[in-house]
mmCIF file of C-alpha atoms and ligand atoms in Angstrom:
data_model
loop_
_atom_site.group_PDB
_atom_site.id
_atom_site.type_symbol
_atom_site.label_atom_id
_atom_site.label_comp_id
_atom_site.label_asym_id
_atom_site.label_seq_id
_atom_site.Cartn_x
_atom_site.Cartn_y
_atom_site.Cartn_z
ATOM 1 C CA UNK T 1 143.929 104.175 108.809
ATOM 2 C CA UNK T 2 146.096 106.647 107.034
ATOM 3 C CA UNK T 3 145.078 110.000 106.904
ATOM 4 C CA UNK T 4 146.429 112.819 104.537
ATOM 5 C CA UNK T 5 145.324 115.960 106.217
ATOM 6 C CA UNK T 6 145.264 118.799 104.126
ATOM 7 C CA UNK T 7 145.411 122.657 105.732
ATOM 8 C CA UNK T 8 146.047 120.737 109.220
ATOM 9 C CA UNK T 9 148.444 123.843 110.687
ATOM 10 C CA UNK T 10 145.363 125.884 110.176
ATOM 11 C CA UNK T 11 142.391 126.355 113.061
ATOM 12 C CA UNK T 12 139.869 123.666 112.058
ATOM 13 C CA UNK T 13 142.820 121.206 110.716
ATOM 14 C CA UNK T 14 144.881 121.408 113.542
ATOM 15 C CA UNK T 15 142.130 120.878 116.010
ATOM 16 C CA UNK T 16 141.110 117.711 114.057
ATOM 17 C CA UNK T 17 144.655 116.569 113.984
ATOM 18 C CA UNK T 18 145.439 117.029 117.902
ATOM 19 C CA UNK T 19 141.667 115.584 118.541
ATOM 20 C CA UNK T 20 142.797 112.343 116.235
ATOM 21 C CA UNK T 21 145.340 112.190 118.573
ATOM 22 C CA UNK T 22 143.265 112.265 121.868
ATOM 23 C CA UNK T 23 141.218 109.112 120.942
ATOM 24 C CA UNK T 24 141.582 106.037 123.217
ATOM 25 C CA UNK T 25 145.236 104.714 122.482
ATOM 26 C CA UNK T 26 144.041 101.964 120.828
ATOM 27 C CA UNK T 27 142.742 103.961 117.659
ATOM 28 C CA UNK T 28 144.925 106.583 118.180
ATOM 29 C CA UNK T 29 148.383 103.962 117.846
ATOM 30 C CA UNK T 30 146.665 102.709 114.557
ATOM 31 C CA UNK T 31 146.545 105.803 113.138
ATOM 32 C CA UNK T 32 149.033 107.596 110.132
ATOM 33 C CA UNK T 33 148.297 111.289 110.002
ATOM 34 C CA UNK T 34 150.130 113.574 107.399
ATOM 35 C CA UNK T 35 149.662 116.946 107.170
ATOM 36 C CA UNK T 36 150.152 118.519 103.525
ATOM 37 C CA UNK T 37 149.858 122.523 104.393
ATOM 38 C CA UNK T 38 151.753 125.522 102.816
ATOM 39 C CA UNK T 39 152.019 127.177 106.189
ATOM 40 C CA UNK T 40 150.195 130.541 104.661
ATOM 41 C CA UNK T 41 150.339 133.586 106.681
ATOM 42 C CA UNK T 42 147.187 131.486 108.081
ATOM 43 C CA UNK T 43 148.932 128.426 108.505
ATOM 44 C CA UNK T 44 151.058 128.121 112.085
ATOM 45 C CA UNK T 45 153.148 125.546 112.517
ATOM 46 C CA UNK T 46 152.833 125.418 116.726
ATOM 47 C CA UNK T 47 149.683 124.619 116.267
ATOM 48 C CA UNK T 48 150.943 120.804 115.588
ATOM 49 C CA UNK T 49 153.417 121.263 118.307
ATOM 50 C CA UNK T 50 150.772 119.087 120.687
ATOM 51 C CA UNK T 51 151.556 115.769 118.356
ATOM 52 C CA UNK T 52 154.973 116.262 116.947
ATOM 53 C CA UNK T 53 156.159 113.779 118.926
ATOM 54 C CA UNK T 54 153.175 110.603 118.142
ATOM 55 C CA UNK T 55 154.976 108.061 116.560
ATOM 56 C CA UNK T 56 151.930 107.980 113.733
ATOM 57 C CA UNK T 57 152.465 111.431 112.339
ATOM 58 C CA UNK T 58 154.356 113.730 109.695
ATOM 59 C CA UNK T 59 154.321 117.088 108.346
ATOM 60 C CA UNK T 60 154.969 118.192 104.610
ATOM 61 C CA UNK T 61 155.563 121.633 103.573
ATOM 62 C CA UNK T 62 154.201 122.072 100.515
ATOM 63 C CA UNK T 63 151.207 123.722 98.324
ATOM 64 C CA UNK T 64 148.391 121.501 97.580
ATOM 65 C CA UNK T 65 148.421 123.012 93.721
ATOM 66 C CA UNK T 66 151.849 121.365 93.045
ATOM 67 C CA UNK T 67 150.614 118.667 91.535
ATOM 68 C CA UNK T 68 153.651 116.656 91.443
ATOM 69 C CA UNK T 69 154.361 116.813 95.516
ATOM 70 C CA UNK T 70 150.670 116.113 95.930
ATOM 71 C CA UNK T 71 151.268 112.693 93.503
ATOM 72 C CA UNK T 72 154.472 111.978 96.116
ATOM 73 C CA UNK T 73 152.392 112.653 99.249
ATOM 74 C CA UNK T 74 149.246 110.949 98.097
ATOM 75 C CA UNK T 75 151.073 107.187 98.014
ATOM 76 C CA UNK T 76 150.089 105.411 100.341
ATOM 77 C CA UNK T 77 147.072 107.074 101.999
ATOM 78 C CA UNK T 78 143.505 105.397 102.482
ATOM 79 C CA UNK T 79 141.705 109.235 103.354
ATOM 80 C CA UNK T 80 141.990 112.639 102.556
ATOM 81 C CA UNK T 81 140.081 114.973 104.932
ATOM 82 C CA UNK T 82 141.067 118.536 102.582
ATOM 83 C CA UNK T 83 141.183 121.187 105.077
ATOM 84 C CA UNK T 84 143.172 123.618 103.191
ATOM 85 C CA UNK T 85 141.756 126.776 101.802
ATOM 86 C CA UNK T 86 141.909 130.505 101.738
ATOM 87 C CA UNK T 87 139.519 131.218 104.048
ATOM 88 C CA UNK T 88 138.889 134.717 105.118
ATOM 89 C CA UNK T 89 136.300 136.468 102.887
ATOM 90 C CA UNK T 90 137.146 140.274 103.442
ATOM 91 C CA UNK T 91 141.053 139.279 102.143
ATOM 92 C CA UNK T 92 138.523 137.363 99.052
ATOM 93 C CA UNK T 93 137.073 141.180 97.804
ATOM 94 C CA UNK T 94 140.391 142.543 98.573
ATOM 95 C CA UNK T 95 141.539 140.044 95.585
ATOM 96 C CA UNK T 96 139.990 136.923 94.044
ATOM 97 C CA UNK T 97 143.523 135.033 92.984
ATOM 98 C CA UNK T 98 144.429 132.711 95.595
ATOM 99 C CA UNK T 99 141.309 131.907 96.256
ATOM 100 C CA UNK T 100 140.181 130.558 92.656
ATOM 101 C CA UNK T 101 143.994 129.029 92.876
ATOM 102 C CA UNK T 102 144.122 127.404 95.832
ATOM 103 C CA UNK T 103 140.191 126.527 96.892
ATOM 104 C CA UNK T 104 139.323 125.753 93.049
ATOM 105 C CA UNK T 105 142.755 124.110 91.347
ATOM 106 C CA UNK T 106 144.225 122.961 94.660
ATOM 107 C CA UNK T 107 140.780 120.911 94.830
ATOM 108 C CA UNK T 108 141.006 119.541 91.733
ATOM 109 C CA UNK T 109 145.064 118.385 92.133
ATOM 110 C CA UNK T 110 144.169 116.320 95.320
ATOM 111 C CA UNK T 111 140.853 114.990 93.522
ATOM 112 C CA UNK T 112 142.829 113.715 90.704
ATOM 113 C CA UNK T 113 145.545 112.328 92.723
ATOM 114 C CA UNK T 114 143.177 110.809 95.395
ATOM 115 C CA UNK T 115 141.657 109.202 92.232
ATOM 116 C CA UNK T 116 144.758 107.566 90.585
ATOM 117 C CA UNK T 117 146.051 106.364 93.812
ATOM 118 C CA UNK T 118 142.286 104.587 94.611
ATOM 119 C CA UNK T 119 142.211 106.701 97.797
ATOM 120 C CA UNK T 120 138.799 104.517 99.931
ATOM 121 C CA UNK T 121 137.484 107.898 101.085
ATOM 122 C CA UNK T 122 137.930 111.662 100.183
ATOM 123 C CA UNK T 123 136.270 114.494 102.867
ATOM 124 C CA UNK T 124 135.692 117.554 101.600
ATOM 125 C CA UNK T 125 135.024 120.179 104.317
ATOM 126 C CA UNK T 126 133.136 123.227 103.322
ATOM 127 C CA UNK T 127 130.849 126.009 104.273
ATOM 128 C CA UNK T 128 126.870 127.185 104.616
ATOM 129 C CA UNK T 129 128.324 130.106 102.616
ATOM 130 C CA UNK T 130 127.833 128.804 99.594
ATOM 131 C CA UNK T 131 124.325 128.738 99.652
ATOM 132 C CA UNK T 132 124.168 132.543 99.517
ATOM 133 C CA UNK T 133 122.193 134.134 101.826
ATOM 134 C CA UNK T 134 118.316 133.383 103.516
ATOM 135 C CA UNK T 135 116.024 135.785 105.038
ATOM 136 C CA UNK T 136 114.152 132.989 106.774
ATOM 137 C CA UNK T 137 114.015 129.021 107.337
ATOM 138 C CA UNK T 138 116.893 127.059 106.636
ATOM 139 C CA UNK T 139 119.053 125.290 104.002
ATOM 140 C CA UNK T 140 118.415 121.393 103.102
ATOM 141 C CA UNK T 141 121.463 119.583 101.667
ATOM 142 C CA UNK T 142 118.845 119.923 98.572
ATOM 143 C CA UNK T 143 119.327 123.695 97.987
ATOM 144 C CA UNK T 144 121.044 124.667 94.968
ATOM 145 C CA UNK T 145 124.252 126.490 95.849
ATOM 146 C CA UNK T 146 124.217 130.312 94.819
ATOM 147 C CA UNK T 147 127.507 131.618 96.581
ATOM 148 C CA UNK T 148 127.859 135.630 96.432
ATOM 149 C CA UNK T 149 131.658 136.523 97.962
ATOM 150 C CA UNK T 150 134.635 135.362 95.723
ATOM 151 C CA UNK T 151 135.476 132.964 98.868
ATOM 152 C CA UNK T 152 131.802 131.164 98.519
ATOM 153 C CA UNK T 153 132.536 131.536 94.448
ATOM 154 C CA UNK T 154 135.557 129.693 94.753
ATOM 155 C CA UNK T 155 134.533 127.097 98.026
ATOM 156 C CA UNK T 156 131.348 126.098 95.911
ATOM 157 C CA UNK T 157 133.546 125.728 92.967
ATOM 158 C CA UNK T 158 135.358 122.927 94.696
ATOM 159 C CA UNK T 159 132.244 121.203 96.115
ATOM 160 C CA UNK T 160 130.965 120.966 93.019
ATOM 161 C CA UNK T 161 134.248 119.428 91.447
ATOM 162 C CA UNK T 162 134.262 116.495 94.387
ATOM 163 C CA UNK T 163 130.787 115.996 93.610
ATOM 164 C CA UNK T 164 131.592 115.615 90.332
ATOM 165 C CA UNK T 165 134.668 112.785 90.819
ATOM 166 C CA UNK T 166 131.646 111.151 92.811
ATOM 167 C CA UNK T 167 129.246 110.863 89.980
ATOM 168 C CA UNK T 168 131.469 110.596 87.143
ATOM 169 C CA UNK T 169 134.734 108.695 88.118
ATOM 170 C CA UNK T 170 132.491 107.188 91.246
ATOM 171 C CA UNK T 171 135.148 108.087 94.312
ATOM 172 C CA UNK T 172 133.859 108.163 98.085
ATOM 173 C CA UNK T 173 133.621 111.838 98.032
ATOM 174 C CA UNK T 174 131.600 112.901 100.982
ATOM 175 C CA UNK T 175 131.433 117.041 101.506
ATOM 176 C CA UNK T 176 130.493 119.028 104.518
ATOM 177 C CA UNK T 177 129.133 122.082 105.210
ATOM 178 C CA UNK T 178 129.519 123.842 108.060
ATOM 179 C CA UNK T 179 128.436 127.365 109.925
ATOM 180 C CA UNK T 180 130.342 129.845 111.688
ATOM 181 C CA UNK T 181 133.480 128.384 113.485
ATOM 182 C CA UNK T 182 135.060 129.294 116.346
ATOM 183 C CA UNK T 183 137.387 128.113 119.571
ATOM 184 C CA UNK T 184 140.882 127.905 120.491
ATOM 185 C CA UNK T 185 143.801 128.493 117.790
ATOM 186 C CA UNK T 186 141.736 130.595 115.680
ATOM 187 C CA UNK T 187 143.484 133.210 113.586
ATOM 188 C CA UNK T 188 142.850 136.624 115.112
ATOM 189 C CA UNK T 189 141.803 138.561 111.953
ATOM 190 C CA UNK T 190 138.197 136.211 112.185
ATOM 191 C CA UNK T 191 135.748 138.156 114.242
ATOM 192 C CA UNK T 192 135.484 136.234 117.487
ATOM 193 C CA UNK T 193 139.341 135.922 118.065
ATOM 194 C CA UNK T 194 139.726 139.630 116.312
ATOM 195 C CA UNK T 195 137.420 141.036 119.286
ATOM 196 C CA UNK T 196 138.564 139.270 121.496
ATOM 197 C CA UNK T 197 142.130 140.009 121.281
ATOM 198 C CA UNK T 198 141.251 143.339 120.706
ATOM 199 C CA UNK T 199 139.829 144.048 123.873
ATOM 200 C CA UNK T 200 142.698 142.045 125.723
ATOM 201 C CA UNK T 201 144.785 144.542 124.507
ATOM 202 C CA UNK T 202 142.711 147.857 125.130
ATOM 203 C CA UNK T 203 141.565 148.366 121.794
ATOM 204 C CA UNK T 204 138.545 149.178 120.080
ATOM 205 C CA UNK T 205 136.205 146.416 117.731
ATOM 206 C CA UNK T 206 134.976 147.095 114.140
ATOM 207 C CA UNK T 207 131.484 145.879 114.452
ATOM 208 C CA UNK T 208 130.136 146.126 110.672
ATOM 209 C CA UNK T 209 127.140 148.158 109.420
ATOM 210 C CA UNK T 210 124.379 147.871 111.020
ATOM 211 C CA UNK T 211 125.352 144.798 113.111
ATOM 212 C CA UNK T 212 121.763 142.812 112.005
ATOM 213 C CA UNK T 213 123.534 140.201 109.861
ATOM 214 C CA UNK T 214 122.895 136.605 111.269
ATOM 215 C CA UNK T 215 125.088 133.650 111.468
ATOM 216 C CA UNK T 216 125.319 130.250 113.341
ATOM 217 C CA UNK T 217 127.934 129.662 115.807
ATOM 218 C CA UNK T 218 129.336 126.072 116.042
ATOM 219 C CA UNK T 219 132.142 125.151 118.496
ATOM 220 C CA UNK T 220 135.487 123.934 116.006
ATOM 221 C CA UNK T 221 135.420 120.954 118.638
ATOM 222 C CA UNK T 222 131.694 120.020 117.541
ATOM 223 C CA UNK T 223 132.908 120.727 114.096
ATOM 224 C CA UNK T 224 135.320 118.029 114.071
ATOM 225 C CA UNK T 225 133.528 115.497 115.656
ATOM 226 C CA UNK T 226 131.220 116.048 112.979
ATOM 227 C CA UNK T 227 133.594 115.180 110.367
ATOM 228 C CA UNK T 228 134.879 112.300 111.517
ATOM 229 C CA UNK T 229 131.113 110.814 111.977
ATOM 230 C CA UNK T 230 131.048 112.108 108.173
ATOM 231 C CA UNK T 231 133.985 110.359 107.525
ATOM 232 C CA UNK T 232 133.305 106.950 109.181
ATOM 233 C CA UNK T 233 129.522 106.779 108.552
ATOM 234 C CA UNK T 234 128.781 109.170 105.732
ATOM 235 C CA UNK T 235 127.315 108.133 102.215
ATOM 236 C CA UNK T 236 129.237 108.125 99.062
ATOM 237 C CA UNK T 237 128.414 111.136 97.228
ATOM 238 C CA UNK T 238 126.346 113.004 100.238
ATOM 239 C CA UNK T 239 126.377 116.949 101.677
ATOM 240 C CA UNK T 240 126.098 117.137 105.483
ATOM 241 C CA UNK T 241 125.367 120.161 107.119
ATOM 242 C CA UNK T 242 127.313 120.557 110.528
ATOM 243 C CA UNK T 243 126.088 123.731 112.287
ATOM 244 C CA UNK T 244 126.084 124.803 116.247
ATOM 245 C CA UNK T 245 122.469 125.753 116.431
ATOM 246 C CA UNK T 246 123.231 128.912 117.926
ATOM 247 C CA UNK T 247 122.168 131.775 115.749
ATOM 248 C CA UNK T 248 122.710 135.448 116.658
ATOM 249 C CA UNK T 249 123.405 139.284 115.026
ATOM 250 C CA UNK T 250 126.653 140.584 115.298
ATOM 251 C CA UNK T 251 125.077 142.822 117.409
ATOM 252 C CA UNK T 252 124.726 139.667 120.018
ATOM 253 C CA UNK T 253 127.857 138.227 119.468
ATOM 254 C CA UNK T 254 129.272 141.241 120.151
ATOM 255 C CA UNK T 255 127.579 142.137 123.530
ATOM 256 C CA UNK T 256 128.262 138.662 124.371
ATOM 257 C CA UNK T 257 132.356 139.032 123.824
ATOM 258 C CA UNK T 258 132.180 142.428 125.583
ATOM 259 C CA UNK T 259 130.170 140.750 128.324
ATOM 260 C CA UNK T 260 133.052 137.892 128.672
ATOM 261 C CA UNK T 261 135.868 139.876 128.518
ATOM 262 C CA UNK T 262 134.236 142.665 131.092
ATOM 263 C CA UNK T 263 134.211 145.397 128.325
ATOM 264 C CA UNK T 264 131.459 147.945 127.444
ATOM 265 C CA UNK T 265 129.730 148.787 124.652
ATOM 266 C CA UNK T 266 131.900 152.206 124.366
ATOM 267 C CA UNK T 267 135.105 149.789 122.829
ATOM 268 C CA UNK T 268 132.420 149.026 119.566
ATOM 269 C CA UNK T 269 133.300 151.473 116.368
ATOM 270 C CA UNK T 270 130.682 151.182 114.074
ATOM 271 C CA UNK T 271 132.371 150.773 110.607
ATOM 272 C CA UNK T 272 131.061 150.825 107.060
ATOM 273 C CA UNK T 273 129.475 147.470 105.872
ATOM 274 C CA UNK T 274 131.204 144.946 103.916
ATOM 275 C CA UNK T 275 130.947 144.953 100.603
ATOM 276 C CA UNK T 276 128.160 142.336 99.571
ATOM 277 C CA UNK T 277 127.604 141.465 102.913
ATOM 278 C CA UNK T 278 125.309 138.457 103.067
ATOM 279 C CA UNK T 279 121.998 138.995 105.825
ATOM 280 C CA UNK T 280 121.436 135.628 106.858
ATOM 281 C CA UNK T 281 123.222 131.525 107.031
ATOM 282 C CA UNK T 282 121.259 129.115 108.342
ATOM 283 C CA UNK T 283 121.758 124.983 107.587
ATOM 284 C CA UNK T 284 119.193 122.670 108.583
ATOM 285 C CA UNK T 285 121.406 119.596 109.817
ATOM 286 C CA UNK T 286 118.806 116.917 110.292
ATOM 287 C CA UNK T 287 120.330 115.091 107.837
ATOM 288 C CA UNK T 288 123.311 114.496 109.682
ATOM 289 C CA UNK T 289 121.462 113.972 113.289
ATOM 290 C CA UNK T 290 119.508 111.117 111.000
ATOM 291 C CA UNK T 291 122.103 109.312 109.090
ATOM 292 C CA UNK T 292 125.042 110.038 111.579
ATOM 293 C CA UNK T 293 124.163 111.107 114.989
ATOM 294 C CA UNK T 294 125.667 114.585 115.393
ATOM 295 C CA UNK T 295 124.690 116.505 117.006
ATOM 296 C CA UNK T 296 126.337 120.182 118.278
ATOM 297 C CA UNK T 297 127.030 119.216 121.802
ATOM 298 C CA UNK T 298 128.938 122.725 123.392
ATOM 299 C CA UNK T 299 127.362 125.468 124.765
ATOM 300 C CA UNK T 300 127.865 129.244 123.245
ATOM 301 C CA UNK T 301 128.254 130.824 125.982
ATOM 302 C CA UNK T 302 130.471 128.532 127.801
ATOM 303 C CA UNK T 303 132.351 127.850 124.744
ATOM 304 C CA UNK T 304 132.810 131.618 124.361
ATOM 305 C CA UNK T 305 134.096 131.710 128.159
ATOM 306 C CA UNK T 306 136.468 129.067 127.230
ATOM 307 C CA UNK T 307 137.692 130.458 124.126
ATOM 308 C CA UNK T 308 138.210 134.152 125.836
ATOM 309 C CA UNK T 309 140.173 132.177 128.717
ATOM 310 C CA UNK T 310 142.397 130.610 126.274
ATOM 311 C CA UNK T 311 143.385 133.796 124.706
ATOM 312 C CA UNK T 312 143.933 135.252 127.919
ATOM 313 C CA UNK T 313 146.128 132.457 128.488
ATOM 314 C CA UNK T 314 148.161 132.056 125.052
ATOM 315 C CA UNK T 315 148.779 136.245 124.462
ATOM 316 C CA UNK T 316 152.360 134.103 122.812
ATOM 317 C CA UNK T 317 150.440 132.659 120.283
ATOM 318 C CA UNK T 318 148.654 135.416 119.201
ATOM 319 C CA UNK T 319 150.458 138.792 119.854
ATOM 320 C CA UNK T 320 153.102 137.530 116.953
ATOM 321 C CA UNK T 321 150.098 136.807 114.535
ATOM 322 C CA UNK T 322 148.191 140.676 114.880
ATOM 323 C CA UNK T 323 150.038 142.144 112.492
ATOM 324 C CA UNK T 324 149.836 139.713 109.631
ATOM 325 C CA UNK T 325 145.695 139.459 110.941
ATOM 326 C CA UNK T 326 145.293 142.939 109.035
ATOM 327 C CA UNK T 327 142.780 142.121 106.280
ATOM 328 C CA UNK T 328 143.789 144.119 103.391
ATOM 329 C CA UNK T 329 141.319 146.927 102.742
ATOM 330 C CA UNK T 330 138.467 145.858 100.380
ATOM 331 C CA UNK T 331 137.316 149.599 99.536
HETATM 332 P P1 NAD P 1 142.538 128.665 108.113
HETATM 333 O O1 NAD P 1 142.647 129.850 107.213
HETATM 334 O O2 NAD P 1 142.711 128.846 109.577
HETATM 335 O O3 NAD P 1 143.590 127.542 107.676
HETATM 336 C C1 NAD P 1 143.812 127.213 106.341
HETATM 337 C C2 NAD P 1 145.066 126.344 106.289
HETATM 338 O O4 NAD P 1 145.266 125.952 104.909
HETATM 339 C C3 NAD P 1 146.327 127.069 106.741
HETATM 340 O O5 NAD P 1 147.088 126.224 107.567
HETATM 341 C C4 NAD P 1 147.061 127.360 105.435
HETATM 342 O O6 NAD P 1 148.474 127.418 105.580
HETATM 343 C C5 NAD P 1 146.629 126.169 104.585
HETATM 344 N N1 NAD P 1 146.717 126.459 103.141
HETATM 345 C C6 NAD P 1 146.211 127.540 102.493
HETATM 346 N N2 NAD P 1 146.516 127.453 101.182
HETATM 347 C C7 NAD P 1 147.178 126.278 101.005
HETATM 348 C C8 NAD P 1 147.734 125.628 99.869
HETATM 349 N N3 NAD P 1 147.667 126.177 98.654
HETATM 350 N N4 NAD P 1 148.339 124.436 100.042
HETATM 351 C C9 NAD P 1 148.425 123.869 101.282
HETATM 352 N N5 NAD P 1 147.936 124.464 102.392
HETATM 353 C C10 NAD P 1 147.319 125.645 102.250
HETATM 354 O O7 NAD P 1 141.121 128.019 107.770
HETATM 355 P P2 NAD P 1 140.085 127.289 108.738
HETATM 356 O O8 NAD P 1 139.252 128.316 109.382
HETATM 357 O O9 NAD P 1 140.819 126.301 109.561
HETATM 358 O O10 NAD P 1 139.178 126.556 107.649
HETATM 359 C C11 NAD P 1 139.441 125.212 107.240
HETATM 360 C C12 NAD P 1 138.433 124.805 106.203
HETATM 361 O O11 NAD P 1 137.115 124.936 106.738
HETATM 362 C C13 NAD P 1 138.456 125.674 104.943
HETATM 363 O O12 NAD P 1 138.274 124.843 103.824
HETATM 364 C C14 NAD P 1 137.287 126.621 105.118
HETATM 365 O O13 NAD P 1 136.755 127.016 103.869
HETATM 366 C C15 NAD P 1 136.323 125.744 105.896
HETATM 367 N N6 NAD P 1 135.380 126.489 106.738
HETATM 368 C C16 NAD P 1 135.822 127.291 107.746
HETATM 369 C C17 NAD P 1 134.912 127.963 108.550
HETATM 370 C C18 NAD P 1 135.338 128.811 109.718
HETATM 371 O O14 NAD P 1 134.462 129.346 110.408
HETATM 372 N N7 NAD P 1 136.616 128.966 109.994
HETATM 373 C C19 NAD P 1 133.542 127.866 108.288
HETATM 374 C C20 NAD P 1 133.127 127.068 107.217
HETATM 375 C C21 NAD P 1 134.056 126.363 106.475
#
């Protein structure tokens, strides 16, 4: 199988690269990975370091809206698992333009590539946020998308568009849809790593509002198990909801991070909410636990434990990476 990985230096691609990599050796050896990623102030190239050396992969530096390097890197590949997005919704309200550029007409470059060069299978990996936002019960893969930040404007923008090369140029477009993220390599200006590295270094957390909006937690390693069931077993032309079936306030999470680092509730500042802030995600994913057995299989609070560990661990990774993690202010 050859894979072209798209946004694989980032924190979900790179995990699904090195995890590609960890398979028995007899899948692994029969495997082609390339990595198409523009290496954003989000994108770190270490974070590949793990397979540099397997004999079955390459890296390309390059933007995913050039439309003639995409045509070049596209030859040749039988998937495209699209990874690559701006993905941090505070830097979204802060400004709008990369997003629609990258998560829109980057989208649409690789679809229309993947299309001429009769690519057998094109994942699209997306998010519960662009449903909008639920006070109670869950989303189907059914709901109607009604996204409310620019980020789940422009991420529900490019859903549509692969659903679209599905229905009207008939590709194997499958798209998932995932909760809350987190784990090892993740880009410190996203809550969990922000805390946490935070409180490693003795300073204080920006918990928003009034800390009562709800999300799903899924473990990135649960996440991309999930998409390659998606990609092996999925349906032409179907949404799958991945989540981690771990729902809790900010409020929670946050106790829970102060609780694993050994911190107290004094480190918290309350700050101003963020603009738009949506209440409530919540996927139902019985879809994929019928059609393709997934189901989340780590623990939160271990995971968390782990995660905390490995920042403890890798302060080299991320001490470098704090100062570009400022999200620009969204006033
Ligand atoms: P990330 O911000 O950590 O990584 C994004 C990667 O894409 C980076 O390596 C960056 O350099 C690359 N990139 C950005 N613009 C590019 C361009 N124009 N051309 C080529 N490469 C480009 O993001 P992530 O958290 O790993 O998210 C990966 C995907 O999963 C995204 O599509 C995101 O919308 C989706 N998702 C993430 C979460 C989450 O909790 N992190 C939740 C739901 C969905």
């Amino acid at each position: 199988m050859r894979l072209l990985v798209t946004g694989g230096a980032g924190f979900i691609g790179s995990e699904f690269v090195r995890s590609l990599f960890s398979f028995p050796e007899a899948i692994s050896h029969a495997l082609r990975v390339t990595v198409l990623d523009k290496l954003t102030y989000a994108g770190v190239a270490a974070n590949l370091d793990p397979v540099a050396a397997q004999p079955g992969y390459s890296f390309v530096h390059g933007d995913i809206c050039d439309a003639g390097l995409v045509d070049r890197v596209m030859a040749g590949h039988d998937v495209v698992v699209h990874f690559a997005a701006e993905s941090h919704v505070d830097r979204s309200i802060a400004g709008a333009g990369p997003f629609v550029m990258t998560n829109v007409v980057g989208t649409q470059v690789l679809l229309d590539a993947a299309r001429k060069h009769r690519v057998g299978r094109f994942v699209h990996v997306s998010t519960d946020e662009v449903y909008g936002s639920i006070e109670n019960g869950s989303w189907t893969e059914e709901c109607p998308v009604a996204p409310n930040s620019p980020y789940a404007v422009s991420k529900a923008g490019s859903d549509l568009l692969a659903l679209a090369y599905h229905r009207t140029h008939g590709m194997n477009v499958v798209v998932t849809r995932c909760s809350n993220n987190y784990g090892r390599y993740q880009f410190p200006e996203k809550v969990i790593p922000l805390f946490v590295t935070n409180l490693l270094e003795g300073r204080r957390v920006p918990l928003y509002g009034d800390g009562r909006n709800v999300r799903d937690w899924l473990h990135v390693s649960d996440h991309c198990r999930g998409i390659v069931l998606a990609l092996l077993n999925g349906r032409p032309g179907q949404i799958y909801h991945i989540g981690g079936g771990t729902e809790l306030t900010n409020e929670e999470l946050t106790g829970l991070i102060l609780d694993a680092t050994g911190s107290s509730w004094d480190m918290v500042e309350r700050v101003p909410d963020r603009k738009g802030h949506d209440l409530r995600y919540s996927l139902d994913c019985r879809k994929a636990a019928d059609e393709l057995g997934y189901t989340a299989q780590v623990d939160l609070e271990q995971g968390l434990a782990e995660t905390v560990a490995w920042y403890r661990e890798h302060r080299s990774w991320w001490e470098p990476l704090k100062p570009k993690a400022r999200t620009p202010t969204a006033k």
